[in-house]
């Protein structure tokens, strides 16, 4: 029950007061992400200097899960090297698919609150939208089975 309350509070906070949901001028990488099964959509914008993601934002519409998950993701990857961001995305995607270890889940910090989405197949694609868009934007194979 405690985890469910934290999940609901965290989703509500990131959905109602997203830190990274705004336009980002002069982005180096811009990619649209769409969840065709429900219509959620985002435009992910990243600024990159060398190999480091220096800033990021998104705009879009969708359910609380997709929007909150994307906001959390951006908070985790800004200031990180692209490879580290891709590694986080890989862990997150495996967590949502129920394939991550406990240690990997714990390393996802705030994003680990979404682990219960693994038991809600209809919400999994919502939680994955931002992370899949990030992986594709950074050059990972979007069709890879993780």
Coordinates of C-alpha atoms in Angstrom, one line a residue:
X1 CA 0.0 0.0 0.0
X2 CA 2.8 2.4 0.9
X3 CA 4.4 1.9 -2.6
X4 CA 1.1 2.5 -4.3
X5 CA 0.6 5.8 -2.4
X6 CA 4.1 6.9 -3.3
X7 CA 3.5 5.9 -6.9
X8 CA 0.3 8.0 -7.0
X9 CA 1.8 11.0 -5.3
X10 CA 4.9 11.0 -7.5
X11 CA 2.8 10.7 -10.7
X12 CA 0.5 13.4 -9.6
X13 CA 3.3 15.8 -8.7
X14 CA 5.2 15.2 -12.0
X15 CA 2.0 15.5 -14.0
X16 CA 0.6 18.6 -12.3
X17 CA 4.0 20.4 -11.9
X18 CA 6.4 19.1 -14.5
X19 CA 9.8 20.7 -14.3
X20 CA 10.8 19.8 -17.9
X21 CA 7.6 20.3 -19.8
X22 CA 8.3 23.4 -21.9
X23 CA 9.7 24.5 -25.2
X24 CA 13.5 24.4 -25.5
X25 CA 15.0 26.7 -28.0
X26 CA 18.1 25.8 -30.0
X27 CA 17.9 22.1 -29.3
X28 CA 20.5 19.9 -30.9
X29 CA 18.2 16.8 -31.0
X30 CA 14.4 16.9 -31.4
X31 CA 12.3 13.8 -31.9
X32 CA 8.6 13.1 -31.8
X33 CA 7.4 10.1 -29.8
X34 CA 3.9 8.7 -30.2
X35 CA 2.0 5.9 -28.5
X36 CA -0.4 4.8 -31.2
X37 CA -2.4 2.6 -28.9
X38 CA -3.7 5.5 -26.9
X39 CA -2.6 8.7 -28.7
X40 CA -0.1 10.0 -26.1
X41 CA 2.6 12.1 -27.8
X42 CA 5.7 14.0 -26.9
X43 CA 8.3 16.1 -28.7
X44 CA 11.6 15.4 -26.9
X45 CA 14.2 18.2 -27.1
X46 CA 17.8 17.8 -26.0
X47 CA 20.8 20.1 -25.9
X48 CA 24.1 18.2 -26.1
X49 CA 27.7 19.4 -25.7
X50 CA 30.2 16.8 -26.8
X51 CA 29.0 13.6 -25.2
X52 CA 27.0 15.2 -22.4
X53 CA 23.3 16.0 -22.3
X54 CA 23.3 19.6 -21.0
X55 CA 19.6 20.4 -21.1
X56 CA 16.3 18.8 -22.1
X57 CA 12.6 19.4 -22.2
X58 CA 9.4 18.0 -23.8
X59 CA 6.1 19.2 -24.9
X60 CA 3.1 17.0 -25.7
X61 CA -0.2 15.6 -24.5
X62 CA -1.0 12.3 -22.9
X63 CA -2.0 10.5 -19.7
X64 CA -0.4 11.2 -16.3
X65 CA 1.9 8.1 -16.7
X66 CA 3.5 9.1 -20.0
X67 CA 3.9 12.7 -19.0
X68 CA 5.2 12.1 -15.5
X69 CA 7.6 9.3 -16.7
X70 CA 9.1 11.7 -19.3
X71 CA 9.5 14.4 -16.8
X72 CA 11.3 12.1 -14.3
X73 CA 13.5 10.8 -17.1
X74 CA 14.7 14.2 -18.1
X75 CA 15.5 15.0 -14.5
X76 CA 17.7 11.9 -14.4
X77 CA 19.6 12.3 -17.7
X78 CA 20.4 16.0 -17.8
X79 CA 24.1 16.3 -17.0
X80 CA 24.8 12.7 -17.9
X81 CA 26.8 11.3 -20.8
X82 CA 24.7 9.9 -23.7
X83 CA 25.9 6.4 -23.0
X84 CA 24.9 6.7 -19.4
X85 CA 21.5 8.0 -20.4
X86 CA 21.1 5.0 -22.8
X87 CA 22.1 2.6 -20.0
X88 CA 19.4 4.2 -17.8
X89 CA 16.8 3.8 -20.5
X90 CA 17.8 0.2 -21.0
X91 CA 17.3 -0.5 -17.3
X92 CA 14.0 1.4 -17.2
X93 CA 12.6 -0.5 -20.2
X94 CA 13.7 -3.9 -18.7
X95 CA 12.1 -2.9 -15.4
X96 CA 8.8 -2.1 -17.1
X97 CA 9.0 -5.5 -18.8
X98 CA 9.7 -7.2 -15.5
X99 CA 13.2 -8.2 -16.5
X100 CA 15.4 -5.9 -14.3
X101 CA 17.2 -7.0 -11.2
X102 CA 16.4 -5.5 -7.8
X103 CA 19.7 -3.7 -7.9
X104 CA 19.0 -2.2 -11.3
X105 CA 15.6 -1.1 -10.2
X106 CA 17.0 0.6 -7.1
X107 CA 19.6 2.4 -9.3
X108 CA 16.7 4.1 -11.2
X109 CA 15.9 6.1 -8.0
X110 CA 12.7 8.1 -8.5
X111 CA 11.9 6.3 -11.8
X112 CA 11.8 3.0 -9.8
X113 CA 8.4 4.1 -8.4
X114 CA 7.0 3.2 -11.8
X115 CA 8.0 -0.5 -11.4
X116 CA 4.4 -1.5 -10.7
X117 CA 3.5 -0.5 -14.2
X118 CA 5.1 -3.8 -15.1
X119 CA 1.9 -5.4 -13.8
X120 CA -0.3 -3.1 -15.8
X121 CA 0.2 -4.0 -19.5
X122 CA -2.1 -1.2 -20.7
X123 CA 0.1 1.4 -19.0
X124 CA 3.5 0.0 -19.9
X125 CA 3.6 1.7 -23.3
X126 CA 2.6 5.0 -21.6
X127 CA 5.5 4.7 -19.1
X128 CA 7.9 3.7 -21.9
X129 CA 7.1 6.6 -24.3
X130 CA 9.7 9.1 -23.2
X131 CA 12.4 6.5 -22.6
X132 CA 11.9 4.9 -26.0
X133 CA 12.0 8.3 -27.7
X134 CA 15.2 9.1 -25.8
X135 CA 16.8 5.8 -26.9
X136 CA 15.9 6.5 -30.5
X137 CA 17.0 10.1 -30.3
X138 CA 20.4 9.0 -29.1
X139 CA 20.8 6.4 -31.8
X140 CA 19.8 3.2 -30.2
X141 CA 17.9 0.7 -32.3
X142 CA 14.2 1.4 -31.6
X143 CA 13.2 -2.1 -32.6
X144 CA 15.6 -3.9 -30.2
X145 CA 13.9 -6.2 -27.8
X146 CA 15.0 -5.2 -24.4

